[in-house]
GROMACS .gro file of C-alpha atoms in nm:
model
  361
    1UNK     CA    1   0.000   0.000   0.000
    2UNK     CA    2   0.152   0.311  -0.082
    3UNK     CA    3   0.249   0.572   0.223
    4UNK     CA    4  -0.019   0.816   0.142
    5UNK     CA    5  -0.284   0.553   0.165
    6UNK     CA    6  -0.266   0.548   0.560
    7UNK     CA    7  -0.544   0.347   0.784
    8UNK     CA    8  -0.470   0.415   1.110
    9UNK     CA    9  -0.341   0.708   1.236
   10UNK     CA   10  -0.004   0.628   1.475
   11UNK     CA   11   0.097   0.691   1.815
   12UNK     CA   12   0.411   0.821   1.928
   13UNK     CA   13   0.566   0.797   2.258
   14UNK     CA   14   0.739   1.101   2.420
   15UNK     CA   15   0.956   0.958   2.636
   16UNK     CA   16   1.134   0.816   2.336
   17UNK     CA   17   1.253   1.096   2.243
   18UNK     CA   18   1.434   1.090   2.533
   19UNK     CA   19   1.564   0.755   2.538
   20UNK     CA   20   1.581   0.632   2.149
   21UNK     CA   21   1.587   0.973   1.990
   22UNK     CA   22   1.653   0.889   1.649
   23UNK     CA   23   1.376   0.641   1.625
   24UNK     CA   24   1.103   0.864   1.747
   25UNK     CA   25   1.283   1.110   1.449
   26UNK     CA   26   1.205   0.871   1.215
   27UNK     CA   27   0.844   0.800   1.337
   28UNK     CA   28   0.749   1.151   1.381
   29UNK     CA   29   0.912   1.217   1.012
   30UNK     CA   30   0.692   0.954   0.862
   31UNK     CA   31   0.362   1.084   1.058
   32UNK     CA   32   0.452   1.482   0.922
   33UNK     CA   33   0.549   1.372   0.528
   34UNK     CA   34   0.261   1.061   0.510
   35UNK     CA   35  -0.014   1.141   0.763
   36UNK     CA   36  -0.005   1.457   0.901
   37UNK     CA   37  -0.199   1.329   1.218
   38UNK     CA   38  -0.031   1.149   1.519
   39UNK     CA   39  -0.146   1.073   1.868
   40UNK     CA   40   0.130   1.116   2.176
   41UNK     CA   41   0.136   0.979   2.473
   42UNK     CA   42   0.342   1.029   2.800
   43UNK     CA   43   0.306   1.371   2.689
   44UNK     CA   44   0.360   1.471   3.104
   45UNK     CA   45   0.028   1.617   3.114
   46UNK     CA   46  -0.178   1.378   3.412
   47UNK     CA   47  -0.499   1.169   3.392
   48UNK     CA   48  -0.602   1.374   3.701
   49UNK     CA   49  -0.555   1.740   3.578
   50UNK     CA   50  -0.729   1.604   3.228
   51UNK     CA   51  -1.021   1.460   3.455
   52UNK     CA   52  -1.090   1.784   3.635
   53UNK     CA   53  -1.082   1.982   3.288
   54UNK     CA   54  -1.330   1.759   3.134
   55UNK     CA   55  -1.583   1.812   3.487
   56UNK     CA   56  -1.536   2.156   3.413
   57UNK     CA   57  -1.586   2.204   3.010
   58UNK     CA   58  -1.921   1.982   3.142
   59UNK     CA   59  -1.970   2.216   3.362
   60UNK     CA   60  -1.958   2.484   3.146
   61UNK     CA   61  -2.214   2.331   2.897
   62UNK     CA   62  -2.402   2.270   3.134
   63UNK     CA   63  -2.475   2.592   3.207
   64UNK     CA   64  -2.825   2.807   3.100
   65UNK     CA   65  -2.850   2.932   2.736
   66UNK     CA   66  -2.883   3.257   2.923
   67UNK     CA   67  -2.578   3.254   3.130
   68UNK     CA   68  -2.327   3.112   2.854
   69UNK     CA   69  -2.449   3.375   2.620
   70UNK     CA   70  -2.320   3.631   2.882
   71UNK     CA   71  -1.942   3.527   2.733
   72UNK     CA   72  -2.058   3.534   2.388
   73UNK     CA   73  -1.817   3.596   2.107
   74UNK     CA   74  -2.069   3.850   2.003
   75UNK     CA   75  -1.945   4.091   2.300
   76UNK     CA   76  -1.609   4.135   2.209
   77UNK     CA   77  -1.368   4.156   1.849
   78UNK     CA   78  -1.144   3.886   1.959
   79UNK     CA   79  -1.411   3.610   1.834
   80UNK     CA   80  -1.272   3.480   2.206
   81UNK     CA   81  -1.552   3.361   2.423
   82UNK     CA   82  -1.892   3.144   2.349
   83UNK     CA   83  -2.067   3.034   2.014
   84UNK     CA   84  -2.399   2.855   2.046
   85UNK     CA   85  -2.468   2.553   1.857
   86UNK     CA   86  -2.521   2.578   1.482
   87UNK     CA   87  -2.333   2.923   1.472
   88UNK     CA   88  -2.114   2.798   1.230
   89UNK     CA   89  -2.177   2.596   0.864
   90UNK     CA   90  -1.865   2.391   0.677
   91UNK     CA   91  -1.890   2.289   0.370
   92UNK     CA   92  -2.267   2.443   0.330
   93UNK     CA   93  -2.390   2.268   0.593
   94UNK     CA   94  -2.481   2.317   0.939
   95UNK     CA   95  -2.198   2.274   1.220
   96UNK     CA   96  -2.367   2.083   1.535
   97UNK     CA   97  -2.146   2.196   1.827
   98UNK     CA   98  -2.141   2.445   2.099
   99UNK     CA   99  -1.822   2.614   2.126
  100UNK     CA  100  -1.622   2.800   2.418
  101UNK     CA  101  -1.257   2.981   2.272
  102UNK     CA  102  -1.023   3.140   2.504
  103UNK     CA  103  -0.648   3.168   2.492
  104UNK     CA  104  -0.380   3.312   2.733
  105UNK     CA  105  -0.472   3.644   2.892
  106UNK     CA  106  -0.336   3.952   2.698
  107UNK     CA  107  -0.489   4.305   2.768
  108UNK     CA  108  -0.619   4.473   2.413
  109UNK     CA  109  -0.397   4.749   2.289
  110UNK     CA  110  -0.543   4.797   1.899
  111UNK     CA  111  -0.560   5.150   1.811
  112UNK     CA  112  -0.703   5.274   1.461
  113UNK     CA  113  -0.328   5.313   1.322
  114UNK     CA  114  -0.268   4.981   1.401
  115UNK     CA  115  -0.265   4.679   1.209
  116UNK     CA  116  -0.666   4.511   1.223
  117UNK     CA  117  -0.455   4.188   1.336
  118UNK     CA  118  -0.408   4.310   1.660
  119UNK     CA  119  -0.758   4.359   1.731
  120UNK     CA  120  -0.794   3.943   1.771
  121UNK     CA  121  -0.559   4.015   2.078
  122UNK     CA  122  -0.733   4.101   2.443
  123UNK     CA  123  -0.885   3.930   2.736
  124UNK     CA  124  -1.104   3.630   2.783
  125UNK     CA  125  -1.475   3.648   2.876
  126UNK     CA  126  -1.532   3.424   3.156
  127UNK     CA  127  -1.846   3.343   3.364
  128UNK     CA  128  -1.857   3.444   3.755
  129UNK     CA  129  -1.676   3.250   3.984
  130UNK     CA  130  -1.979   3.181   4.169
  131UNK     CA  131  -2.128   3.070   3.855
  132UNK     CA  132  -1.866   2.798   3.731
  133UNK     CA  133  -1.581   2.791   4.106
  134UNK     CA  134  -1.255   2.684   3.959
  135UNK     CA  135  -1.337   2.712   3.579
  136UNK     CA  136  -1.128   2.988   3.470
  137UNK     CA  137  -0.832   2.874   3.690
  138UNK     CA  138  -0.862   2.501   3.526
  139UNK     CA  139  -0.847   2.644   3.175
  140UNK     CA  140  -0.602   2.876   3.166
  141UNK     CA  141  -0.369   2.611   3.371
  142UNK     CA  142  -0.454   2.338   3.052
  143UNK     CA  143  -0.372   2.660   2.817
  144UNK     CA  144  -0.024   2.683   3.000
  145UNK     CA  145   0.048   2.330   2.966
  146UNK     CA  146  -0.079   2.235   2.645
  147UNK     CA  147   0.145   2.569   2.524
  148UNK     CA  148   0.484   2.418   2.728
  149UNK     CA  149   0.382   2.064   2.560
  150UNK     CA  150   0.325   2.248   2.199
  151UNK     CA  151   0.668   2.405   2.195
  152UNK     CA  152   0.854   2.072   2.333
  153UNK     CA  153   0.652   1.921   2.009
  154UNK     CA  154   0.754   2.190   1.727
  155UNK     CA  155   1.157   2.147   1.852
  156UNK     CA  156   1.125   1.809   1.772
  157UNK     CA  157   0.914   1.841   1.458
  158UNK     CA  158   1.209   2.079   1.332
  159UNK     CA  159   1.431   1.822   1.409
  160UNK     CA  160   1.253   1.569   1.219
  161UNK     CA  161   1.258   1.809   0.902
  162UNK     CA  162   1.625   1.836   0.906
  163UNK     CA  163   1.634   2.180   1.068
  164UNK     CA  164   1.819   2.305   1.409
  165UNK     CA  165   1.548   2.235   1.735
  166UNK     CA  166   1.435   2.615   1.811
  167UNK     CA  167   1.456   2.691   1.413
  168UNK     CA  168   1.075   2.701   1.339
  169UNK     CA  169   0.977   2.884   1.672
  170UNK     CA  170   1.248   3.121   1.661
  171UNK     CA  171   1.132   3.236   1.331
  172UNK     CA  172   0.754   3.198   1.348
  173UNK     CA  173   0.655   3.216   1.697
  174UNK     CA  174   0.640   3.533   1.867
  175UNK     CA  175   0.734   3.526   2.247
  176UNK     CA  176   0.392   3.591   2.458
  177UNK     CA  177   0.167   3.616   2.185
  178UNK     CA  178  -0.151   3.479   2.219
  179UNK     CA  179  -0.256   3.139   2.116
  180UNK     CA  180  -0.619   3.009   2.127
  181UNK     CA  181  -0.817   2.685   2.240
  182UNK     CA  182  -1.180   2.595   2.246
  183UNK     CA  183  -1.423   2.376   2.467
  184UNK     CA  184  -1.637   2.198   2.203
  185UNK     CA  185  -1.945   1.985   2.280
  186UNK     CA  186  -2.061   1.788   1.986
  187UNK     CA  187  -2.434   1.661   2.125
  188UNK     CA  188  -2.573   1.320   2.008
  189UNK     CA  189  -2.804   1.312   1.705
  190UNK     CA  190  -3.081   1.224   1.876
  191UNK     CA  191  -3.062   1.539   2.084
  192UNK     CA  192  -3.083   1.717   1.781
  193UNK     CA  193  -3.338   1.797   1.492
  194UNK     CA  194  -3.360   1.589   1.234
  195UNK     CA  195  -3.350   1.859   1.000
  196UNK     CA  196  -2.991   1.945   1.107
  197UNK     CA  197  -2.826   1.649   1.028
  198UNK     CA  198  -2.478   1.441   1.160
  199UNK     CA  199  -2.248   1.706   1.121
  200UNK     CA  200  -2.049   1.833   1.395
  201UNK     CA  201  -1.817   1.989   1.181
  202UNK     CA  202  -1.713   1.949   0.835
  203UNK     CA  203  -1.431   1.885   0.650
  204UNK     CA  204  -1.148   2.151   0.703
  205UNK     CA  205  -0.757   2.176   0.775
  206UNK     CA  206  -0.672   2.391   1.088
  207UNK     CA  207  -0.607   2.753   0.931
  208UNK     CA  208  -0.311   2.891   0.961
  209UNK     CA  209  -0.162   2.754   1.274
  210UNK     CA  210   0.116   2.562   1.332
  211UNK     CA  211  -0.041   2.289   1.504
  212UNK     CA  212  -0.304   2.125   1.663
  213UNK     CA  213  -0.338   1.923   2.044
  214UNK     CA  214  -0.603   1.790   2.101
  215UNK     CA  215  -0.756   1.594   2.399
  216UNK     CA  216  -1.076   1.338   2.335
  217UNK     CA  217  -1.234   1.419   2.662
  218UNK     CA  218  -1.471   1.087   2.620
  219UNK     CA  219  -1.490   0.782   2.478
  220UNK     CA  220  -1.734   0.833   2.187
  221UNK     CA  221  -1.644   0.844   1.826
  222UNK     CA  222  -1.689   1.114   1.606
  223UNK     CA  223  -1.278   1.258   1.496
  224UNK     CA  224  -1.238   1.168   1.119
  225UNK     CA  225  -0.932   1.194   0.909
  226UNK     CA  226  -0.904   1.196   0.546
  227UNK     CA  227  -0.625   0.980   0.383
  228UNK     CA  228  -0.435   1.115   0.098
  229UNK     CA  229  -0.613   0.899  -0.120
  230UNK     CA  230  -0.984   1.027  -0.037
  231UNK     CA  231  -1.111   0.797   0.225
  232UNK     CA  232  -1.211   0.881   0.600
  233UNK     CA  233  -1.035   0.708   0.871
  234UNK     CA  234  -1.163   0.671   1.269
  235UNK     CA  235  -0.944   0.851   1.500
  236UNK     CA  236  -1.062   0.695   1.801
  237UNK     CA  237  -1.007   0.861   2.192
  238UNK     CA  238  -0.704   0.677   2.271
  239UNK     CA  239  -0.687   0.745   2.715
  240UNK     CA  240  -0.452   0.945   2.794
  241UNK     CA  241  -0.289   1.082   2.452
  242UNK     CA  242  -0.340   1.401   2.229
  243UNK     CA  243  -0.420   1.409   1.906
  244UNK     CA  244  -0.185   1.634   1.704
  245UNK     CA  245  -0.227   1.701   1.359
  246UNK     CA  246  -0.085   2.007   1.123
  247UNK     CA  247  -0.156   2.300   1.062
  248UNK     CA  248  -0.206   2.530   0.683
  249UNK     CA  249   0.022   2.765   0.827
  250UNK     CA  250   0.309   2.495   0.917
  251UNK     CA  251   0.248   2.289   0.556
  252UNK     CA  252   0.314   2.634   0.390
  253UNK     CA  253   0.629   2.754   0.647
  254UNK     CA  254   0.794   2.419   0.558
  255UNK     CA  255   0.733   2.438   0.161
  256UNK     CA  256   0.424   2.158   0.178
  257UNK     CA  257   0.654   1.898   0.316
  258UNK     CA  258   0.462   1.884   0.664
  259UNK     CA  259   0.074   1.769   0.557
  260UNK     CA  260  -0.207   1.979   0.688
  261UNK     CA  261  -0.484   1.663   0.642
  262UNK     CA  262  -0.805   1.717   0.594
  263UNK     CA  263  -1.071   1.589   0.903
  264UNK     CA  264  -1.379   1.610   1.024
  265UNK     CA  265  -1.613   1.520   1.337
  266UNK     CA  266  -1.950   1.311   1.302
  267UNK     CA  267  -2.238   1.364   1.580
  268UNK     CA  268  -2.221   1.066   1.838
  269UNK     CA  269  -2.448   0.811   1.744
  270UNK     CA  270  -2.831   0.787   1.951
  271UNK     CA  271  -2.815   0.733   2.316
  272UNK     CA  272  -2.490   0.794   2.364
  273UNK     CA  273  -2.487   1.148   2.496
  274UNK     CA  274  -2.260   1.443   2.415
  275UNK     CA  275  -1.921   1.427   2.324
  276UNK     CA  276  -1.627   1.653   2.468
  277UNK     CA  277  -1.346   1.786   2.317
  278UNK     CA  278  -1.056   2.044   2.410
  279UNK     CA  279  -0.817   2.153   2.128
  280UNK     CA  280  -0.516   2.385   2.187
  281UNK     CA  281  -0.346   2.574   1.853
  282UNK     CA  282  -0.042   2.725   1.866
  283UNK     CA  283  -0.058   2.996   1.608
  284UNK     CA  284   0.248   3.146   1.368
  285UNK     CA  285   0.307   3.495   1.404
  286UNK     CA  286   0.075   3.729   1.267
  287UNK     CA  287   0.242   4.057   1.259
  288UNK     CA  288   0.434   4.073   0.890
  289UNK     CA  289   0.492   3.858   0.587
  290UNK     CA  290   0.606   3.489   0.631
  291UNK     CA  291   0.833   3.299   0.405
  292UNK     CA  292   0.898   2.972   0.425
  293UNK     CA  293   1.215   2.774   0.591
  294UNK     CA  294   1.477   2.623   0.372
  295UNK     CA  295   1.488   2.260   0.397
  296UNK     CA  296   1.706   1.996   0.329
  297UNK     CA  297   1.704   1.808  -0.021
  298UNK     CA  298   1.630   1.513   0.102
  299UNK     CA  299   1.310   1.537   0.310
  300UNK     CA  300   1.195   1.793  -0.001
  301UNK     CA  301   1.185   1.495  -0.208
  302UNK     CA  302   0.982   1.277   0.021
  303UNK     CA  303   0.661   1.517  -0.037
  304UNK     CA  304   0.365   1.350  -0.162
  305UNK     CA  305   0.285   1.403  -0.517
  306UNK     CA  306  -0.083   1.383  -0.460
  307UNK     CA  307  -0.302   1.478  -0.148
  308UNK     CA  308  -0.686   1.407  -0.220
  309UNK     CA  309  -0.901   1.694   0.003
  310UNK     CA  310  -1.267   1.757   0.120
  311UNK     CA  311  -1.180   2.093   0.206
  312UNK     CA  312  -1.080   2.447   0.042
  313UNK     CA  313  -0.847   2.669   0.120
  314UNK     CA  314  -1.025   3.021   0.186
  315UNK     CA  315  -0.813   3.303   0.139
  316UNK     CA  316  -0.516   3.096   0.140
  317UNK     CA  317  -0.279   3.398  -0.147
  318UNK     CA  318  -0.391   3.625   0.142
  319UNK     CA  319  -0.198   3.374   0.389
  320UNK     CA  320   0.141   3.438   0.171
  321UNK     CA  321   0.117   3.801   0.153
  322UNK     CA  322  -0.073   3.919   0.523
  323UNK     CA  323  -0.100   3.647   0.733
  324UNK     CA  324  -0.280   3.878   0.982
  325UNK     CA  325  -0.516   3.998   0.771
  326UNK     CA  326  -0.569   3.600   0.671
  327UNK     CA  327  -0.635   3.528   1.011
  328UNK     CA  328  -0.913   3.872   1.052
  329UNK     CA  329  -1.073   3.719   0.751
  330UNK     CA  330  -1.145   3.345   0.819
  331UNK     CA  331  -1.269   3.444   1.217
  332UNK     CA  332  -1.546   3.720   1.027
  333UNK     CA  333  -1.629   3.433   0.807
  334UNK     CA  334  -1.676   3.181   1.066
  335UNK     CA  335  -1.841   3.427   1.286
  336UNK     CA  336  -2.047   3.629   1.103
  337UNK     CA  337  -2.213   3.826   1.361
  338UNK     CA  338  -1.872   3.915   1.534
  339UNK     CA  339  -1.783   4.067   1.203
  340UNK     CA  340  -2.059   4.244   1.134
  341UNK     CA  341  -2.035   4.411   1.491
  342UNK     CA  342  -1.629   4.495   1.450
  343UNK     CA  343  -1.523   4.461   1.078
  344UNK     CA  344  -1.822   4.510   0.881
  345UNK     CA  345  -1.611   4.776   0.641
  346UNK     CA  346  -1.316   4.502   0.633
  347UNK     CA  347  -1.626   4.187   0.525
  348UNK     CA  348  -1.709   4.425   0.311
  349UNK     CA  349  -1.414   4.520   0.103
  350UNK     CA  350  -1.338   4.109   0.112
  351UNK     CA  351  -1.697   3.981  -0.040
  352UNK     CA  352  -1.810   3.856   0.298
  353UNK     CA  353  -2.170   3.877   0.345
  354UNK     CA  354  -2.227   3.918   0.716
  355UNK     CA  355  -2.587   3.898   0.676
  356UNK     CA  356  -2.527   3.500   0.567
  357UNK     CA  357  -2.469   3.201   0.791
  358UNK     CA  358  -2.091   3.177   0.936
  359UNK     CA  359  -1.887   2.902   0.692
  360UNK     CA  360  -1.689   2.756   0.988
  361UNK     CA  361  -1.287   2.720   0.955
   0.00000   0.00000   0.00000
């Protein structure tokens, strides 16, 4: 079977980097150049911490209509902060998830002569402490850790491309910048109209980050990943791993060598209840013009020749030229109402109706 026709997606072991470091290289190679999706364990962040998180993303959920929509996006120009469920449509259909984004705590310093990037910068909106005790805490202690576990990742990663450890994040990573995460609850299909179908969200590569961690909080299926031949493949909760996978803006930073794959989420089947999930992105810089890394020859010519996709790439010539502007654009066209609030005259000048459904990234 040829390498891009992948059915299972692997799992790599941390601590070998540590004690068989050219082996877990090679594996983490392969999983970049073939897959572009991995799962890692003894990743150092514990069962218990993970347990507590998940209580509280339920926790969150769980929560009125009235008081979650007290930290909706809607309230603030970050697109930080609550979505309801069907905000957002992929792939013209309708996205059946709740949503909660936050990212490390940065005060918001945009002014008019500034670029609009830095308008996605500023603080979280959380509920009360009486509301949710411990919730904000729990988060932004995951955020820390998934961030520390994120950079240990992309050190290796450049590594396995042939480059020096702190090459990628020394060039595309600003220090304290702000990278985002979401609580996500995908609810079963029968708690949903038939009318809205099995779609938690559809098929799309993670826009312009670097990459992707992200924790199955329960045991229900749902995570689908496209191989590079066209078919969907299960990426079941593994206990106790992440799922990593790549990023648009890593596949472009590393000259396509580095797959951003193509995945999905299905609804959990009938009677099974909701399902969890908590991803953490780190970003790439957003604040001037990116090129991409020079790398060696010889993992250049281990690129796959042909990558079969589900999803588009919106605004990806943007990406090249104004990678902040790229990332403005995709949050007003995944959250429509944000954009009509804060950048209408920006959707505007770009063709995005904010009178229309979101389109989801």
């Amino acid at each position: 079977m040829a390498a891009t026709d992948f059915t299972a997606i692997p799992v790599l072991d941390l601590t070998q980097a540590s004690t068989n470091k050219d082996a877990f290289l090679a594996e983490l190679q392969h999983a970049l150049i073939h897959i572009g999706f991995f799962y890692v364990k003894n990743h150092g962040i514990t069962p218990a911490f993970l347990s507590s998180l998940t209580k509280q993303t339920v926790g969150y959920f769980d929560l009125s209509l009235d008081e979650k929509l007290k930290t909706d996006k809607v309230h603030s120009p970050t697109f930080l902060g609550y979505s309801v469920q069907g905000n957002e449509i992929t792939k013209d259909k309708k996205d059946n998830r709740e949503q909660f984004d936050f990212a490390n705590e940065l005060p918001a310093t945009w002014i008019e002569a500034h670029h609009i990037h830095e308008r996605l910068t500023g603080p979280n909106l959380w509920p009360d402490e009486d509301v949710l005790p411990g919730f904000r805490q729990s988060v932004l202690s995951f955020h820390r850790q998934a961030q520390n576990l994120a950079e240990v990742l992309t050190k290796l990663i450049a590594e396995a491309l042939g480059l020096e450890p702190n090459a990628l994040l020394d060039r595309y990573v600003l220090p304290g910048q702000q990278h985002r995460a979401k609580l996500i609850k995908y609810p079963a299909v029968d708690q949903l109209d038939p009318r809205d179908g099995t779609q938690g969200v559809g098929p799309h590569r993670n826009t312009a980050s670097l990459l992707t961690f992200l924790y199955q909080a329960n045991d229900l299926p749902g995570l689908q990943v496209q191989n590079h031949a066209g078919a969907w493949i299960d990426a079941p909760a593994v206990p106790d791993t992440f799922v990593v996978n790549i990023g648009t803006g890593l596949e472009y930073l590393v000259q396509n060598v580095a797959i951003a794959t193509t995945h999905r989420v299905l609804n959990p089947p009938p009677g099974r209840g909701p399902r969890y999930s908590i991803p953490f992105f780190l970003g790439a810089r957003l604040d001037k013009k990116l090129a991409p890394i020079d790398i060696p020859q010889r993992i250049l010519d281990q690129r796959p020749q042909i990558v079969v996709t589900d999803s588009g790439h919106q605004f990806g010539k943007v990406y090249e030229n104004d990678p902040g502007l790229y990332a403005v654009l995709n949050r007003i066209s995944s959250h429509r109402d944000v954009g009509a609030k804060f950048y209408a005259r920006l959707a505007k000048e770009h063709g995005i109706i904010t009178a229309s459904p979101s389109t989801g990234y």
